C-alpha cells in the first residue's frame, strides 16, 4: 500500500504543478485506527498528506456532486463506477476530472477487526495482503486481509477502475465466478411473514441518522423525500412504518444505479446491513435488463429512460 | 454518604429486588451493538462493555415522545383541544451508566430546567431516575473526559458510584435517591468509608493516568464569538462532513428536538423527536429561507454551540463530556478534539 501511496502523492503533485487540476480529492490519515478522512488538496506541497490503505472505504464520488473546479480524484473500482453514473446523470462533467485510478484489493471491515480482539484496537497495520492488529494491551494478531474484508469487497467484480486517466499500479486480477447474491436468494425464498420479520429485525435499531443516505454518492437530491416539509411524506418519529418507508424508497431510488460500494454500511453507526435492499434491486436489474451500473458512459440506467418497444403494456 | 460492599453473588438478587420498584436499565446487546435498555425479568446488565454505542440519554429524553393527543371531529366535544398524554411510568434505575453520561444529564439540565422554563417531560423523567454509575477502570483511547470537567471516577450527577473490585463492587451512595436504591436492593454489607475513599482515590489515579487523549479549552471563554465564527478553518473542517445525524444522535449532551403533529383521520398526537443541527430542515423557515443552508454553517453551528455559545451562556465549561462517541462513530472521521483545539488556539490575524 505504501507504494500506492507514494505514487498517488506523486501524481497529485504533478497534476497540481502542471495546473491540470485545481484540487485533488483524496484521503488523509485519520485520528483513530481504521479511519481515514476525505480531504481536498489544493497546493503541491500538501500532497504529502494523501494516504492510501485499506481504510479508504468512503466513496469519494460523493464529494464531486455539482463541483465546478477541475478535480483530480483518487478512485477505486467502485468509485469509478459511481463517477460514470455521476457523469451520465449530469452531476459532474468528464472534462472536469482527472481520474487517478486505484486497482483495489478491498477495504477492511472495522467491525470484523474489532470482533477479533477482546480489548480495544490500538493499531492496525498492513503489509502486502496481511493485516496486523495490536490491541490496547499490546497483544498482536496477524491475519490475511481477505478474512476481514468489507462484505461488499469480498464479492467485488470490479476491483480495477473502469475509467481512468492515471493509474497508480498495475491492474489487479479480477475475481472470477463470484456468487454475489447468495444472501439475497435466501431472503427471496422466505415466506412473506418470515421476510417481514427479517426486515423488521434488521431495521429495529435504525436511529434515522441518515448516514447511509448521506454517505451514498447516488443520494444527491437537493431535498430528499424524507426531508420534504410541503407536503411532508414521512413521519419524523420512530414509527417502524416510517423507518421502513425511508429504507425501501431509498433503495428503489438507487435501483440500476448502485455499484455496491458499501459506503452506506460502512457509515451506519448501528451496523445495519442496508445493502441487502440495494443488492436485491441490483440482482433484479441484472436478471431483467442484463444491466450492471456504472460500466459505460454510453447508456443510461434502465430505470431512467423509456423505450417505445418496452415489453410491458402498462407503460405505453 | 453510605458505602456498602456488594458481593457479586448478591448482585443479581439485588437487581431482581430492584425490579419490583424500578424499571431497571443497563447495557445489553441490541442487534449488533450494546445499548442501554430496559432489562427483562432475569436479565442482568452487561458491565463488560466499555461504552455503549449510543448514549443513555434516551432513557430520560426519548428519541420520540408523545406529548399530547387531540381530535378534530367538530361533532364531538373537546375537539382541537390538546390533552396531555399519560407518560407516567415506574421510577427508573440505570445500572452501569458511565460517569461521563451521568455528568451529561447535568449539562442538559441547564437547558431543560431553568428559572424561566421548565420542561415537564424531561424534568419528570429525570427526577424519577436513579443513576448508578460504574467507574471506568479502563477508559477507551478516544475518551477525553478529564479535559471536560469530568473523569473516569467523576461523581457529578450520579446517585451511586460503583467500582468493580473483581469479585465485588464498592458502592458509594451520593444522594438520598442512591441510598434508597441500595436499601431497596438490600445491598447493605457496610464498608469502611475511609478505606473506600482510599481505594477510589487510587483507582481514580490509575484510570486517569490511562487517558492519553486531551483537549484544551482554557482559551475558549476569552475568545470573541465573532472572531471564531469567522475563522478561516470552517470550510476545511466541514469538507468531509456528510451532514448525517450520527454525532448529534449518539451525543449525550445534544438536546435539540422538533415538535410534530401526526394525524390519522380525526385523531392525532403531538410528538417531539430528536432533531439534528446537521440537517438543513432543522433551520428551514416557513418562508423557504434557510439561515443555515450551507453545510459549513451547519457544521460550525454544532461546534460553536458545544464549545463556545454554551460555555459563554452558562459558564459551566463546554457542552461535551468527552465520551468520545462522535469521534468513534463519525463515518468520515471528524474529530471534535482537533476542532476544539483549533478553536482554543485560534489567533485571528
GROMACS .gro file of C-alpha atoms in nm, chain B residues 18-331:
model
  314
  334UNK     CA    1  -3.497  -0.354   4.235
  335UNK     CA    2  -3.720  -0.466   3.951
  336UNK     CA    3  -4.028  -0.466   4.175
  337UNK     CA    4  -3.980  -0.094   4.246
  338UNK     CA    5  -3.793   0.034   3.942
  339UNK     CA    6  -3.778  -0.014   3.568
  340UNK     CA    7  -3.415  -0.126   3.560
  341UNK     CA    8  -3.196  -0.024   3.265
  342UNK     CA    9  -2.848  -0.141   3.182
  343UNK     CA   10  -2.615  -0.209   2.890
  344UNK     CA   11  -2.719  -0.508   2.682
  345UNK     CA   12  -2.664  -0.641   2.333
  346UNK     CA   13  -2.916  -0.496   2.091
  347UNK     CA   14  -2.876  -0.600   1.730
  348UNK     CA   15  -2.503  -0.571   1.671
  349UNK     CA   16  -2.427  -0.302   1.926
  350UNK     CA   17  -2.455  -0.259   2.302
  351UNK     CA   18  -2.712  -0.009   2.425
  352UNK     CA   19  -2.889   0.080   2.745
  353UNK     CA   20  -3.221  -0.096   2.751
  354UNK     CA   21  -3.488  -0.196   2.998
  355UNK     CA   22  -3.378  -0.527   3.142
  356UNK     CA   23  -3.611  -0.826   3.136
  357UNK     CA   24  -3.705  -1.022   3.443
  358UNK     CA   25  -3.392  -1.240   3.463
  359UNK     CA   26  -3.167  -1.012   3.261
  360UNK     CA   27  -2.857  -0.854   3.413
  361UNK     CA   28  -2.669  -0.551   3.283
  362UNK     CA   29  -2.364  -0.643   3.078
  363UNK     CA   30  -2.092  -0.447   3.253
  364UNK     CA   31  -1.813  -0.574   3.030
  365UNK     CA   32  -1.897  -0.305   2.775
  366UNK     CA   33  -1.656  -0.012   2.781
  367UNK     CA   34  -1.909   0.232   2.643
  368UNK     CA   35  -2.243   0.177   2.472
  369UNK     CA   36  -2.267   0.285   2.108
  370UNK     CA   37  -2.541   0.536   2.181
  371UNK     CA   38  -2.557   0.737   2.500
  372UNK     CA   39  -2.826   0.656   2.757
  373UNK     CA   40  -2.988   0.999   2.712
  374UNK     CA   41  -3.296   0.838   2.557
  375UNK     CA   42  -3.393   0.695   2.898
  376UNK     CA   43  -3.478   1.048   3.010
  377UNK     CA   44  -3.522   1.210   2.670
  378UNK     CA   45  -3.667   0.953   2.427
  379UNK     CA   46  -3.592   0.987   2.058
  380UNK     CA   47  -3.965   1.017   2.001
  381UNK     CA   48  -4.201   1.115   2.283
  382UNK     CA   49  -4.578   1.161   2.280
  383UNK     CA   50  -4.679   1.490   2.443
  384UNK     CA   51  -5.048   1.538   2.369
  385UNK     CA   52  -5.341   1.373   2.198
  386UNK     CA   53  -5.623   1.554   2.023
  387UNK     CA   54  -5.911   1.504   1.786
  388UNK     CA   55  -6.053   1.731   1.520
  389UNK     CA   56  -6.408   1.595   1.494
  390UNK     CA   57  -6.621   1.905   1.545
  391UNK     CA   58  -6.928   1.694   1.617
  392UNK     CA   59  -6.767   1.564   1.932
  393UNK     CA   60  -6.678   1.750   2.245
  394UNK     CA   61  -6.323   1.853   2.320
  395UNK     CA   62  -6.224   1.888   1.957
  396UNK     CA   63  -5.899   2.073   1.884
  397UNK     CA   64  -5.803   2.061   2.250
  398UNK     CA   65  -5.467   1.914   2.340
  399UNK     CA   66  -5.485   1.655   2.613
  400UNK     CA   67  -5.170   1.560   2.795
  401UNK     CA   68  -5.063   1.201   2.742
  402UNK     CA   69  -5.012   0.984   3.041
  403UNK     CA   70  -4.637   0.938   3.033
  404UNK     CA   71  -4.613   0.819   3.392
  405UNK     CA   72  -4.402   0.514   3.449
  406UNK     CA   73  -4.226   0.338   3.733
  407UNK     CA   74  -3.917   0.509   3.869
  408UNK     CA   75  -3.614   0.413   3.664
  409UNK     CA   76  -3.278   0.284   3.779
  410UNK     CA   77  -2.989   0.298   3.534
  411UNK     CA   78  -2.722   0.046   3.625
  412UNK     CA   79  -2.374   0.083   3.489
  413UNK     CA   80  -2.404   0.432   3.346
  414UNK     CA   81  -2.059   0.581   3.291
  415UNK     CA   82  -1.963   0.896   3.482
  416UNK     CA   83  -1.944   1.096   3.157
  417UNK     CA   84  -2.301   1.008   3.063
  418UNK     CA   85  -2.423   1.099   3.412
  419UNK     CA   86  -2.249   1.434   3.400
  420UNK     CA   87  -2.413   1.491   3.061
  421UNK     CA   88  -2.756   1.496   3.228
  422UNK     CA   89  -2.632   1.784   3.443
  423UNK     CA   90  -2.538   1.982   3.133
  424UNK     CA   91  -2.868   1.906   2.962
  425UNK     CA   92  -3.048   2.007   3.282
  426UNK     CA   93  -2.913   2.360   3.238
  427UNK     CA   94  -3.132   2.382   2.932
  428UNK     CA   95  -3.443   2.187   3.035
  429UNK     CA   96  -3.472   2.306   3.395
  430UNK     CA   97  -3.419   2.680   3.425
  431UNK     CA   98  -3.583   2.958   3.627
  432UNK     CA   99  -3.767   3.075   3.318
  433UNK     CA  100  -3.853   2.747   3.151
  434UNK     CA  101  -3.921   2.409   3.297
  435UNK     CA  102  -3.961   2.121   3.057
  436UNK     CA  103  -4.210   1.899   3.239
  437UNK     CA  104  -4.134   1.588   3.031
  438UNK     CA  105  -3.762   1.597   3.082
  439UNK     CA  106  -3.780   1.702   3.448
  440UNK     CA  107  -4.037   1.435   3.535
  441UNK     CA  108  -3.829   1.162   3.372
  442UNK     CA  109  -3.503   1.289   3.516
  443UNK     CA  110  -3.633   1.322   3.869
  444UNK     CA  111  -3.773   0.970   3.870
  445UNK     CA  112  -3.442   0.823   3.753
  446UNK     CA  113  -3.164   0.697   3.978
  447UNK     CA  114  -2.820   0.678   3.821
  448UNK     CA  115  -2.587   0.405   3.942
  449UNK     CA  116  -2.255   0.479   3.780
  450UNK     CA  117  -1.976   0.238   3.708
  451UNK     CA  118  -1.632   0.392   3.741
  452UNK     CA  119  -1.420   0.334   3.431
  453UNK     CA  120  -1.117   0.127   3.525
  454UNK     CA  121  -1.023   0.104   3.158
  455UNK     CA  122  -1.123   0.413   2.962
  456UNK     CA  123  -1.127   0.396   2.580
  457UNK     CA  124  -0.849   0.555   2.380
  458UNK     CA  125  -1.098   0.809   2.246
  459UNK     CA  126  -1.215   0.918   2.593
  460UNK     CA  127  -1.109   1.270   2.688
  461UNK     CA  128  -1.331   1.316   2.993
  462UNK     CA  129  -1.053   1.452   3.212
  463UNK     CA  130  -1.036   1.759   2.986
  464UNK     CA  131  -1.406   1.834   3.014
  465UNK     CA  132  -1.450   1.872   3.388
  466UNK     CA  133  -1.545   1.508   3.419
  467UNK     CA  134  -1.338   1.193   3.460
  468UNK     CA  135  -1.348   0.813   3.483
  469UNK     CA  136  -1.437   0.830   3.854
  470UNK     CA  137  -1.637   1.154   3.843
  471UNK     CA  138  -1.931   1.160   4.082
  472UNK     CA  139  -2.113   1.458   3.928
  473UNK     CA  140  -2.471   1.370   3.851
  474UNK     CA  141  -2.455   1.020   3.994
  475UNK     CA  142  -2.664   0.882   4.277
  476UNK     CA  143  -2.433   0.589   4.340
  477UNK     CA  144  -2.080   0.524   4.220
  478UNK     CA  145  -1.975   0.162   4.178
  479UNK     CA  146  -1.619   0.047   4.149
  480UNK     CA  147  -1.554  -0.302   4.023
  481UNK     CA  148  -1.324  -0.488   4.260
  482UNK     CA  149  -1.321  -0.825   4.083
  483UNK     CA  150  -1.550  -1.036   4.297
  484UNK     CA  151  -1.735  -0.742   4.446
  485UNK     CA  152  -1.835  -0.383   4.392
  486UNK     CA  153  -1.774  -0.097   4.628
  487UNK     CA  154  -2.087   0.116   4.614
  488UNK     CA  155  -2.078   0.473   4.737
  489UNK     CA  156  -2.414   0.644   4.760
  490UNK     CA  157  -2.400   1.011   4.676
  491UNK     CA  158  -2.762   1.120   4.718
  492UNK     CA  159  -3.069   1.014   4.920
  493UNK     CA  160  -3.202   0.862   4.594
  494UNK     CA  161  -2.892   0.647   4.575
  495UNK     CA  162  -2.921   0.543   4.935
  496UNK     CA  163  -3.282   0.439   4.880
  497UNK     CA  164  -3.183   0.228   4.586
  498UNK     CA  165  -2.913   0.045   4.780
  499UNK     CA  166  -3.166  -0.025   5.055
  500UNK     CA  167  -3.427  -0.148   4.808
  501UNK     CA  168  -3.172  -0.388   4.663
  502UNK     CA  169  -3.082  -0.498   5.016
  503UNK     CA  170  -2.718  -0.429   4.945
  504UNK     CA  171  -2.624  -0.348   5.300
  505UNK     CA  172  -2.284  -0.503   5.380
  506UNK     CA  173  -2.126  -0.196   5.525
  507UNK     CA  174  -1.778  -0.099   5.421
  508UNK     CA  175  -1.544   0.143   5.593
  509UNK     CA  176  -1.588   0.480   5.416
  510UNK     CA  177  -1.227   0.585   5.471
  511UNK     CA  178  -1.096   0.262   5.314
  512UNK     CA  179  -1.343   0.310   5.028
  513UNK     CA  180  -1.218   0.662   4.966
  514UNK     CA  181  -0.860   0.548   4.950
  515UNK     CA  182  -0.948   0.263   4.711
  516UNK     CA  183  -1.147   0.505   4.494
  517UNK     CA  184  -0.865   0.756   4.502
  518UNK     CA  185  -0.604   0.509   4.384
  519UNK     CA  186  -0.849   0.366   4.126
  520UNK     CA  187  -0.913   0.717   4.001
  521UNK     CA  188  -0.546   0.800   3.970
  522UNK     CA  189  -0.478   0.475   3.787
  523UNK     CA  190  -0.769   0.524   3.546
  524UNK     CA  191  -0.689   0.889   3.480
  525UNK     CA  192  -0.329   0.802   3.403
  526UNK     CA  193  -0.456   0.578   3.122
  527UNK     CA  194  -0.630   0.867   2.949
  528UNK     CA  195  -0.392   0.993   2.684
  529UNK     CA  196  -0.645   1.189   2.487
  530UNK     CA  197  -0.688   1.553   2.585
  531UNK     CA  198  -0.835   1.876   2.459
  532UNK     CA  199  -0.754   2.231   2.556
  533UNK     CA  200  -1.040   2.459   2.649
  534UNK     CA  201  -0.869   2.724   2.861
  535UNK     CA  202  -0.874   2.999   2.595
  536UNK     CA  203  -1.226   2.947   2.464
  537UNK     CA  204  -1.402   3.180   2.706
  538UNK     CA  205  -1.175   3.473   2.630
  539UNK     CA  206  -1.210   3.445   2.252
  540UNK     CA  207  -1.450   3.667   2.066
  541UNK     CA  208  -1.752   3.478   1.936
  542UNK     CA  209  -1.745   3.661   1.606
  543UNK     CA  210  -1.373   3.603   1.553
  544UNK     CA  211  -1.408   3.227   1.597
  545UNK     CA  212  -1.727   3.231   1.391
  546UNK     CA  213  -1.539   3.398   1.110
  547UNK     CA  214  -1.226   3.186   1.144
  548UNK     CA  215  -1.091   3.062   0.811
  549UNK     CA  216  -1.085   2.694   0.908
  550UNK     CA  217  -1.456   2.613   0.895
  551UNK     CA  218  -1.466   2.518   0.526
  552UNK     CA  219  -1.184   2.272   0.579
  553UNK     CA  220  -1.341   2.134   0.897
  554UNK     CA  221  -1.670   2.085   0.716
  555UNK     CA  222  -1.533   1.949   0.389
  556UNK     CA  223  -1.558   1.580   0.470
  557UNK     CA  224  -1.881   1.610   0.670
  558UNK     CA  225  -2.172   1.427   0.509
  559UNK     CA  226  -2.425   1.603   0.734
  560UNK     CA  227  -2.569   1.287   0.887
  561UNK     CA  228  -2.703   1.288   1.241
  562UNK     CA  229  -2.465   1.029   1.385
  563UNK     CA  230  -2.271   1.274   1.603
  564UNK     CA  231  -2.573   1.452   1.742
  565UNK     CA  232  -2.786   1.141   1.796
  566UNK     CA  233  -2.508   0.949   1.971
  567UNK     CA  234  -2.409   1.253   2.183
  568UNK     CA  235  -2.519   1.250   2.547
  569UNK     CA  236  -2.542   1.631   2.557
  570UNK     CA  237  -2.723   1.711   2.230
  571UNK     CA  238  -3.077   1.805   2.324
  572UNK     CA  239  -3.238   1.961   2.018
  573UNK     CA  240  -3.582   1.842   1.919
  574UNK     CA  241  -3.861   1.908   1.673
  575UNK     CA  242  -4.233   1.902   1.750
  576UNK     CA  243  -4.471   1.734   1.508
  577UNK     CA  244  -4.841   1.664   1.490
  578UNK     CA  245  -4.927   1.327   1.345
  579UNK     CA  246  -5.286   1.265   1.248
  580UNK     CA  247  -5.490   0.979   1.115
  581UNK     CA  248  -5.844   1.075   1.025
  582UNK     CA  249  -5.969   1.294   1.309
  583UNK     CA  250  -5.728   1.152   1.566
  584UNK     CA  251  -5.389   1.300   1.630
  585UNK     CA  252  -5.095   1.310   1.862
  586UNK     CA  253  -4.833   1.574   1.917
  587UNK     CA  254  -4.485   1.428   1.949
  588UNK     CA  255  -4.140   1.560   1.995
  589UNK     CA  256  -3.849   1.396   1.822
  590UNK     CA  257  -3.476   1.436   1.837
  591UNK     CA  258  -3.360   1.669   1.567
  592UNK     CA  259  -3.012   1.744   1.444
  593UNK     CA  260  -2.844   2.072   1.350
  594UNK     CA  261  -2.671   1.877   1.074
  595UNK     CA  262  -2.995   1.860   0.877
  596UNK     CA  263  -3.092   2.153   0.651
  597UNK     CA  264  -3.454   2.104   0.757
  598UNK     CA  265  -3.359   2.187   1.116
  599UNK     CA  266  -3.341   2.558   1.037
  600UNK     CA  267  -3.564   2.584   0.731
  601UNK     CA  268  -3.806   2.875   0.778
  602UNK     CA  269  -4.169   2.871   0.671
  603UNK     CA  270  -4.078   3.136   0.414
  604UNK     CA  271  -3.840   2.895   0.244
  605UNK     CA  272  -3.535   3.086   0.366
  606UNK     CA  273  -3.271   2.879   0.538
  607UNK     CA  274  -3.024   3.070   0.757
  608UNK     CA  275  -2.800   2.764   0.767
  609UNK     CA  276  -2.849   2.647   0.413
  610UNK     CA  277  -2.485   2.551   0.358
  611UNK     CA  278  -2.304   2.254   0.508
  612UNK     CA  279  -2.025   2.466   0.654
  613UNK     CA  280  -2.265   2.679   0.854
  614UNK     CA  281  -2.430   2.369   1.000
  615UNK     CA  282  -2.100   2.210   1.100
  616UNK     CA  283  -1.985   2.537   1.251
  617UNK     CA  284  -2.309   2.563   1.447
  618UNK     CA  285  -2.255   2.225   1.608
  619UNK     CA  286  -1.907   2.309   1.732
  620UNK     CA  287  -1.982   2.672   1.818
  621UNK     CA  288  -2.283   2.564   2.024
  622UNK     CA  289  -2.095   2.296   2.214
  623UNK     CA  290  -1.766   2.472   2.261
  624UNK     CA  291  -1.845   2.843   2.267
  625UNK     CA  292  -2.209   2.954   2.295
  626UNK     CA  293  -2.286   2.710   2.575
  627UNK     CA  294  -1.972   2.797   2.762
  628UNK     CA  295  -2.041   3.171   2.733
  629UNK     CA  296  -2.406   3.135   2.830
  630UNK     CA  297  -2.380   2.910   3.135
  631UNK     CA  298  -2.018   2.943   3.243
  632UNK     CA  299  -2.013   2.572   3.321
  633UNK     CA  300  -1.750   2.456   3.075
  634UNK     CA  301  -1.809   2.312   2.731
  635UNK     CA  302  -2.117   2.116   2.629
  636UNK     CA  303  -1.921   1.798   2.590
  637UNK     CA  304  -1.829   1.534   2.846
  638UNK     CA  305  -1.553   1.369   2.645
  639UNK     CA  306  -1.728   1.034   2.597
  640UNK     CA  307  -1.568   1.004   2.251
  641UNK     CA  308  -1.878   0.865   2.077
  642UNK     CA  309  -1.883   1.118   1.793
  643UNK     CA  310  -1.511   1.055   1.740
  644UNK     CA  311  -1.562   0.679   1.719
  645UNK     CA  312  -1.879   0.686   1.510
  646UNK     CA  313  -1.833   0.968   1.260
  647UNK     CA  314  -1.827   0.794   0.919
   0.00000   0.00000   0.00000
